[in-house]
Amino acid sequence: MAELEFQNDHIKFCCSICLDLLKDPTTIPCGHNYCMRCIKAHWDAEDTKQAHSCPQCRQTFTPRPFLMKNTMLAELVEELERIR
């Protein structure tokens, strides 16, 4: 049962780009969360389009949103890693 809970938590705090636990998590305007490095790389690849999209819901953002670390989410991920 505890293993199932851990797997569910891992999925909740997983980056859909790299499929690993979030590292320096950031929340983009649509509400989805990614590793800072992953979403920056994704958006760098889209720079020529002048519009940046969410890899999950495909919502587009113009201009490119400013990204900040989601510190509350980072603390939750750190706690999950500790109990792992």
Tab-separated table of C-alpha atoms in Angstrom:
chain	number	residue	atom	x	y	z
A	1	MET	CA	0.000	0.000	0.000
A	2	ALA	CA	2.800	2.433	0.873
A	3	GLU	CA	4.529	1.523	-2.401
A	4	LEU	CA	1.367	2.415	-4.340
A	5	GLU	CA	1.151	5.769	-2.538
A	6	PHE	CA	4.799	6.465	-3.399
A	7	GLN	CA	4.172	5.640	-7.074
A	8	ASN	CA	1.151	7.967	-7.141
A	9	ASP	CA	3.160	10.766	-5.521
A	10	HIS	CA	6.017	10.186	-7.976
A	11	ILE	CA	3.596	10.579	-10.895
A	12	LYS	CA	2.125	13.787	-9.414
A	13	PHE	CA	5.574	15.348	-9.008
A	14	CYS	CA	7.032	14.084	-12.279
A	15	CYS	CA	8.060	16.312	-15.186
A	16	SER	CA	6.191	15.244	-18.329
A	17	ILE	CA	9.215	16.195	-20.461
A	18	CYS	CA	12.043	14.260	-18.747
A	19	LEU	CA	9.744	11.852	-16.836
A	20	ASP	CA	11.776	12.286	-13.642
A	21	LEU	CA	10.985	14.008	-10.349
A	22	LEU	CA	10.813	17.768	-10.802
A	23	LYS	CA	14.138	19.587	-10.453
A	24	ASP	CA	13.874	23.331	-9.801
A	25	PRO	CA	10.134	23.107	-10.512
A	26	THR	CA	8.391	25.964	-12.227
A	27	THR	CA	4.695	26.477	-12.889
A	28	ILE	CA	3.774	27.980	-16.250
A	29	PRO	CA	0.685	30.208	-16.756
A	30	CYS	CA	-1.663	27.312	-17.623
A	31	GLY	CA	-0.846	25.673	-14.265
A	32	HIS	CA	1.320	22.773	-15.451
A	33	ASN	CA	4.655	22.112	-13.738
A	34	TYR	CA	8.021	21.279	-15.300
A	35	CYS	CA	11.690	21.172	-14.417
A	36	MET	CA	13.037	24.655	-15.073
A	37	ARG	CA	15.693	23.274	-17.427
A	38	CYS	CA	13.199	21.129	-19.363
A	39	ILE	CA	10.659	23.860	-20.109
A	40	LYS	CA	13.403	26.351	-20.983
A	41	ALA	CA	14.858	23.868	-23.496
A	42	HIS	CA	11.380	23.206	-24.919
A	43	TRP	CA	10.711	26.914	-25.319
A	44	ASP	CA	14.191	27.596	-26.724
A	45	ALA	CA	13.313	25.169	-29.527
A	46	GLU	CA	10.110	27.154	-30.175
A	47	ASP	CA	11.758	30.602	-30.238
A	48	THR	CA	11.543	30.865	-34.033
A	49	LYS	CA	7.732	30.510	-33.872
A	50	GLN	CA	7.429	33.578	-31.598
A	51	ALA	CA	4.865	31.631	-29.516
A	52	HIS	CA	5.625	29.236	-26.699
A	53	SER	CA	3.348	26.345	-25.799
A	54	CYS	CA	2.659	23.989	-22.927
A	55	PRO	CA	3.754	20.453	-23.849
A	56	GLN	CA	0.707	19.013	-22.046
A	57	CYS	CA	-2.281	21.187	-22.932
A	58	ARG	CA	-0.767	23.040	-25.936
A	59	GLN	CA	-1.901	26.440	-24.656
A	60	THR	CA	0.291	29.111	-26.263
A	61	PHE	CA	1.885	32.116	-24.615
A	62	THR	CA	3.087	35.286	-26.306
A	63	PRO	CA	5.419	36.750	-25.225
A	64	ARG	CA	7.470	34.013	-23.604
A	65	PRO	CA	6.537	33.897	-19.890
A	66	PHE	CA	9.136	34.729	-17.265
A	67	LEU	CA	9.856	31.600	-15.219
A	68	MET	CA	10.460	31.458	-11.484
A	69	LYS	CA	11.123	28.492	-9.222
A	70	ASN	CA	8.008	27.249	-7.447
A	71	THR	CA	9.534	27.025	-3.966
A	72	MET	CA	6.523	25.387	-2.326
A	73	LEU	CA	6.500	22.612	-4.938
A	74	ALA	CA	10.289	22.256	-4.631
A	75	GLU	CA	9.906	21.642	-0.881
A	76	LEU	CA	7.277	18.949	-1.507
A	77	VAL	CA	9.530	17.190	-4.029
A	78	GLU	CA	12.474	17.362	-1.593
A	79	GLU	CA	10.310	15.796	1.121
A	80	LEU	CA	9.231	13.041	-1.272
A	81	GLU	CA	12.884	12.324	-2.089
A	82	ARG	CA	13.721	12.119	1.640
A	83	ILE	CA	11.056	9.505	2.389
A	84	ARG	CA	11.882	7.510	-0.724
